[in-house]
mmCIF file of C-alpha atoms in Angstrom:
data_model
loop_
_atom_site.group_PDB
_atom_site.id
_atom_site.type_symbol
_atom_site.label_atom_id
_atom_site.label_comp_id
_atom_site.label_asym_id
_atom_site.label_seq_id
_atom_site.Cartn_x
_atom_site.Cartn_y
_atom_site.Cartn_z
ATOM 1 C CA MET C 1305 -62.771 10.758 17.076
ATOM 2 C CA GLU C 1306 -64.503 14.075 17.554
ATOM 3 C CA ARG C 1307 -64.234 15.158 21.335
ATOM 4 C CA SER C 1308 -67.868 15.145 22.261
ATOM 5 C CA ARG C 1309 -68.767 16.279 26.396
ATOM 6 C CA HIS C 1310 -68.575 13.121 27.821
ATOM 7 C CA PHE C 1311 -65.816 11.813 29.304
ATOM 8 C CA THR C 1312 -63.255 9.412 28.127
ATOM 9 C CA VAL C 1313 -61.974 6.441 30.003
ATOM 10 C CA ILE C 1314 -58.624 7.726 30.090
ATOM 11 C CA GLN C 1315 -60.008 11.213 30.783
ATOM 12 C CA LEU C 1316 -62.296 10.075 34.171
ATOM 13 C CA VAL C 1317 -58.978 7.153 34.760
ATOM 14 C CA THR C 1318 -56.781 10.394 34.893
ATOM 15 C CA ASP C 1319 -59.363 12.371 36.969
ATOM 16 C CA ALA C 1320 -59.545 9.717 39.201
ATOM 17 C CA MET C 1321 -56.080 9.143 40.055
ATOM 18 C CA LEU C 1322 -54.912 12.819 40.684
ATOM 19 C CA CYS C 1323 -58.171 13.168 43.081
ATOM 20 C CA ALA C 1324 -56.154 10.275 45.136
ATOM 21 C CA ILE C 1325 -52.867 12.449 44.770
ATOM 22 C CA CYS C 1326 -54.914 15.272 45.794
ATOM 23 C CA ALA C 1327 -56.311 13.697 49.079
ATOM 24 C CA VAL C 1328 -52.845 12.601 49.858
ATOM 25 C CA LEU C 1329 -50.581 15.328 49.519
ATOM 26 C CA GLY C 1330 -53.570 17.233 51.262
ATOM 27 C CA TYR C 1331 -52.941 14.471 54.070
ATOM 28 C CA LEU C 1332 -49.115 14.909 54.148
ATOM 29 C CA ALA C 1333 -49.136 19.030 54.208
ATOM 30 C CA ILE C 1334 -47.010 19.974 56.728
ATOM 31 C CA ASP C 1335 -49.538 22.157 58.697
ATOM 32 C CA LEU C 1336 -48.188 25.381 61.017
ATOM 33 C CA THR C 1337 -51.436 26.223 62.472
ATOM 34 C CA SER C 1338 -51.994 29.139 59.949
ATOM 35 C CA ILE C 1339 -49.542 28.325 57.692
ATOM 36 C CA LYS C 1340 -49.721 25.197 55.601
ATOM 37 C CA ILE C 1341 -47.223 23.492 52.689
ATOM 38 C CA THR C 1342 -48.897 21.464 50.441
ATOM 39 C CA PHE C 1343 -48.561 20.481 46.953
ATOM 40 C CA GLU C 1344 -52.465 18.891 46.829
ATOM 41 C CA SER C 1345 -52.984 21.927 44.077
ATOM 42 C CA LEU C 1346 -50.286 20.134 41.756
ATOM 43 C CA PRO C 1347 -52.932 17.685 40.477
ATOM 44 C CA ILE C 1348 -55.693 19.996 40.040
ATOM 45 C CA LEU C 1349 -53.859 22.007 37.986
ATOM 46 C CA ILE C 1350 -52.905 19.054 35.986
ATOM 47 C CA ALA C 1351 -56.426 17.767 35.909
ATOM 48 C CA ALA C 1352 -57.284 21.611 34.619
ATOM 49 C CA LEU C 1353 -54.301 21.964 31.926
ATOM 50 C CA LEU C 1354 -54.983 18.335 30.720
ATOM 51 C CA PHE C 1355 -58.588 18.175 30.087
ATOM 52 C CA GLY C 1356 -60.492 21.697 31.024
ATOM 53 C CA PRO C 1357 -62.273 23.418 33.940
ATOM 54 C CA VAL C 1358 -64.767 20.881 35.032
ATOM 55 C CA ASP C 1359 -61.705 18.321 34.927
ATOM 56 C CA GLY C 1360 -59.873 20.646 37.496
ATOM 57 C CA ILE C 1361 -63.107 22.109 38.949
ATOM 58 C CA THR C 1362 -63.962 17.571 39.650
ATOM 59 C CA VAL C 1363 -60.598 17.371 40.600
ATOM 60 C CA GLY C 1364 -60.126 20.292 43.024
ATOM 61 C CA ALA C 1365 -63.507 19.354 44.824
ATOM 62 C CA VAL C 1366 -63.005 15.704 45.902
ATOM 63 C CA GLY C 1367 -59.899 15.828 46.172
ATOM 64 C CA THR C 1368 -60.170 17.644 49.357
ATOM 65 C CA LEU C 1369 -63.433 16.561 50.139
ATOM 66 C CA ILE C 1370 -61.300 13.168 50.917
ATOM 67 C CA TYR C 1371 -58.556 15.575 52.613
ATOM 68 C CA GLN C 1372 -61.341 17.121 54.678
ATOM 69 C CA TYR C 1373 -63.051 14.443 55.396
ATOM 70 C CA LEU C 1374 -59.803 11.946 56.193
ATOM 71 C CA ARG C 1375 -58.030 14.585 58.159
ATOM 72 C CA TYR C 1376 -60.896 16.857 59.967
ATOM 73 C CA GLY C 1377 -64.279 14.868 59.055
ATOM 74 C CA PHE C 1378 -67.308 17.246 58.288
ATOM 75 C CA THR C 1379 -67.718 20.408 59.964
ATOM 76 C CA ALA C 1380 -69.283 23.777 58.794
ATOM 77 C CA THR C 1381 -66.216 25.165 57.355
ATOM 78 C CA THR C 1382 -65.526 21.855 55.310
ATOM 79 C CA PHE C 1383 -66.963 23.302 51.958
ATOM 80 C CA LEU C 1384 -65.091 26.844 52.694
ATOM 81 C CA TRP C 1385 -61.567 24.681 52.829
ATOM 82 C CA MET C 1386 -62.974 23.297 49.592
ATOM 83 C CA LEU C 1387 -63.565 26.740 47.125
ATOM 84 C CA PRO C 1388 -60.194 28.061 46.399
ATOM 85 C CA TYR C 1389 -58.685 24.704 45.085
ATOM 86 C CA ILE C 1390 -62.448 24.473 43.214
ATOM 87 C CA VAL C 1391 -61.186 28.089 41.749
ATOM 88 C CA LEU C 1392 -57.816 27.084 41.185
ATOM 89 C CA GLY C 1393 -59.000 24.111 38.860
ATOM 90 C CA PHE C 1394 -61.804 26.956 37.316
ATOM 91 C CA ILE C 1395 -59.380 29.341 36.520
ATOM 92 C CA ALA C 1396 -56.495 27.161 35.205
ATOM 93 C CA GLY C 1397 -58.594 25.060 32.957
ATOM 94 C CA PHE C 1398 -60.137 28.011 31.595
ATOM 95 C CA TYR C 1399 -57.153 29.735 30.218
ATOM 96 C CA ALA C 1400 -56.033 26.235 28.915
ATOM 97 C CA LYS C 1401 -59.006 25.469 26.897
ATOM 98 C CA LYS C 1402 -59.640 29.421 26.094
ATOM 99 C CA LYS C 1403 -55.820 28.821 24.782
ATOM 100 C CA ASN C 1404 -56.722 25.409 23.260
ATOM 101 C CA PHE C 1405 -54.127 23.483 25.513
ATOM 102 C CA ARG C 1406 -51.771 25.131 24.180
ATOM 103 C CA ILE C 1407 -49.692 27.341 26.602
ATOM 104 C CA ASN C 1408 -45.936 27.799 26.297
ATOM 105 C CA ALA C 1409 -43.776 27.388 29.486
ATOM 106 C CA THR C 1410 -43.624 31.707 30.010
ATOM 107 C CA GLU C 1411 -47.989 31.508 30.449
ATOM 108 C CA LEU C 1412 -47.604 28.373 32.275
ATOM 109 C CA GLY C 1413 -45.471 29.818 34.721
ATOM 110 C CA VAL C 1414 -47.209 33.139 35.212
ATOM 111 C CA LEU C 1415 -51.179 31.073 35.558
ATOM 112 C CA THR C 1416 -49.109 29.097 38.039
ATOM 113 C CA VAL C 1417 -48.158 32.227 40.490
ATOM 114 C CA ILE C 1418 -52.087 33.940 39.508
ATOM 115 C CA CYS C 1419 -53.669 30.098 40.819
ATOM 116 C CA GLU C 1420 -50.943 29.750 44.022
ATOM 117 C CA LEU C 1421 -52.242 33.331 44.803
ATOM 118 C CA VAL C 1422 -55.691 33.355 44.217
ATOM 119 C CA VAL C 1423 -55.712 29.980 46.332
ATOM 120 C CA THR C 1424 -53.240 31.535 49.015
ATOM 121 C CA LEU C 1425 -55.380 34.766 49.482
ATOM 122 C CA LEU C 1426 -58.810 32.864 49.740
ATOM 123 C CA ASN C 1427 -57.308 30.364 51.847
ATOM 124 C CA THR C 1428 -56.024 33.108 54.369
ATOM 125 C CA LEU C 1429 -59.913 34.568 53.731
ATOM 126 C CA VAL C 1430 -61.022 30.862 55.071
ATOM 127 C CA ILE C 1431 -59.172 31.004 57.945
ATOM 128 C CA LEU C 1432 -60.702 34.407 59.316
ATOM 129 C CA ILE C 1433 -63.825 32.885 59.101
ATOM 130 C CA ASP C 1434 -63.203 29.746 60.477
ATOM 131 C CA SER C 1435 -61.341 31.600 63.412
ATOM 132 C CA LYS C 1436 -64.492 33.604 64.132
ATOM 133 C CA ILE C 1437 -66.840 30.404 63.678
ATOM 134 C CA TYR C 1438 -64.734 28.687 66.376
ATOM 135 C CA GLY C 1439 -63.926 30.549 67.897
ATOM 136 C CA TRP C 1440 -59.684 31.289 67.828
ATOM 137 C CA TYR C 1441 -59.703 33.773 66.769
ATOM 138 C CA TYR C 1442 -56.877 36.664 67.056
ATOM 139 C CA PRO C 1443 -55.362 39.312 64.492
ATOM 140 C CA THR C 1444 -51.856 38.505 64.161
ATOM 141 C CA LEU C 1445 -53.194 35.385 62.975
ATOM 142 C CA ILE C 1446 -54.253 36.644 59.675
ATOM 143 C CA THR C 1447 -51.636 39.831 59.332
ATOM 144 C CA GLY C 1448 -48.259 38.131 61.033
ATOM 145 C CA SER C 1449 -48.725 34.845 58.621
ATOM 146 C CA LEU C 1450 -49.754 36.666 55.285
ATOM 147 C CA VAL C 1451 -45.972 37.661 54.728
ATOM 148 C CA ILE C 1452 -44.803 34.383 55.142
ATOM 149 C CA ARG C 1453 -47.754 32.999 53.547
ATOM 150 C CA LEU C 1454 -47.196 34.945 50.547
ATOM 151 C CA ILE C 1455 -43.788 32.920 49.895
ATOM 152 C CA VAL C 1456 -44.418 30.310 50.250
ATOM 153 C CA CYS C 1457 -47.029 30.581 47.418
ATOM 154 C CA ILE C 1458 -44.073 31.881 45.346
ATOM 155 C CA ALA C 1459 -42.026 29.255 46.088
ATOM 156 C CA LYS C 1460 -44.603 26.722 45.211
ATOM 157 C CA ALA C 1461 -45.829 28.445 42.042
ATOM 158 C CA ILE C 1462 -41.716 28.952 41.247
ATOM 159 C CA VAL C 1463 -41.598 24.816 41.323
ATOM 160 C CA PHE C 1464 -44.501 24.865 39.824
ATOM 161 C CA GLY C 1465 -43.989 26.294 36.946
ATOM 162 C CA VAL C 1466 -40.751 25.020 36.515
ATOM 163 C CA ILE C 1467 -41.797 21.044 36.605
ATOM 164 C CA LEU C 1468 -45.453 21.277 35.024
ATOM 165 C CA TYR C 1469 -44.228 21.974 31.833
ATOM 166 C CA PRO C 1470 -42.309 19.320 30.781
ATOM 167 C CA LEU C 1471 -44.271 16.812 32.714
ATOM 168 C CA LEU C 1472 -47.621 17.324 30.571
ATOM 169 C CA THR C 1473 -45.851 17.492 27.800
ATOM 170 C CA ALA C 1474 -44.666 14.207 28.794
ATOM 171 C CA ILE C 1475 -48.030 12.949 30.027
ATOM 172 C CA ARG C 1476 -49.970 13.971 26.268
ATOM 173 C CA ARG C 1477 -46.704 11.827 24.473
ATOM 174 C CA ASN C 1478 -46.118 9.078 26.261
ATOM 175 C CA GLY C 1479 -49.676 8.503 27.875
ATOM 176 C CA GLY C 1480 -51.528 9.332 24.329
ATOM 177 C CA LEU C 1481 -53.125 11.777 25.157
ATOM 178 C CA LYS C 1482 -53.639 14.606 22.614
ATOM 179 C CA TYR C 1483 -54.394 18.155 22.655
ATOM 180 C CA PRO C 1484 -58.504 18.461 23.376
ATOM 181 C CA SER C 1485 -58.807 21.117 20.386
ATOM 182 C CA SER C 1486 -56.529 18.933 17.993
ATOM 183 C CA GLN C 1487 -59.009 15.999 18.059
ATOM 184 C CA SER C 1488 -60.857 16.036 15.005
ATOM 185 C CA LYS C 1489 -62.783 14.105 12.608
ATOM 186 C CA PRO C 1490 -60.455 11.028 11.193
ATOM 187 C CA ALA C 1491 -59.831 11.782 7.541
ATOM 188 C CA LYS C 1492 -61.401 8.866 5.361
ATOM 189 C CA PRO C 1493 -59.465 6.816 3.945
ATOM 190 C CA GLU C 1494 -57.323 7.578 0.405
ATOM 191 C CA VAL C 1495 -58.476 5.643 -2.599
ATOM 192 C CA SER C 1496 -56.395 4.994 -5.103
ATOM 193 C CA GLU C 1497 -56.993 3.914 -8.680
ATOM 194 C CA LYS C 1498 -55.683 1.456 -9.797
#
């Protein structure tokens, strides 16, 4: 079957489950003022690496929107807090699609580090904006926690890089998901001459 621009049922169900997992992981994060230890980016990476940038963006947007609403309600900065995860879904999905969804373990590790660094830097910018809007800004909040935030970022990226490759391989093998670029029209049945 030729892959079309329309979502398949498996893809929609997978995205919905990953959105829910993203929201739960975000909600259960360890939150220490400007340092947040969370694994909410893992389902976004999975969606992006399995299906591409649209799915990565969708899971990033919907998953973090649900989490933001449950934890803080809608605020003036809700979209800003969603933005790093939307960008994460785009970057990972775009790269996966460019590589025809065939990424080796080394590439996946480097991609994960880059994505986590982007999320950390964008979240740091959002902390700055949020703190100025709501009046809780002080300079050491940003500069003092940046080193710790980067250490947490690199640790998460290493963990994600190690578990993502076998996880994606298992999902594709056992979940019936194929590489999107390898799906082509079914071969015509051979006619045997009798």
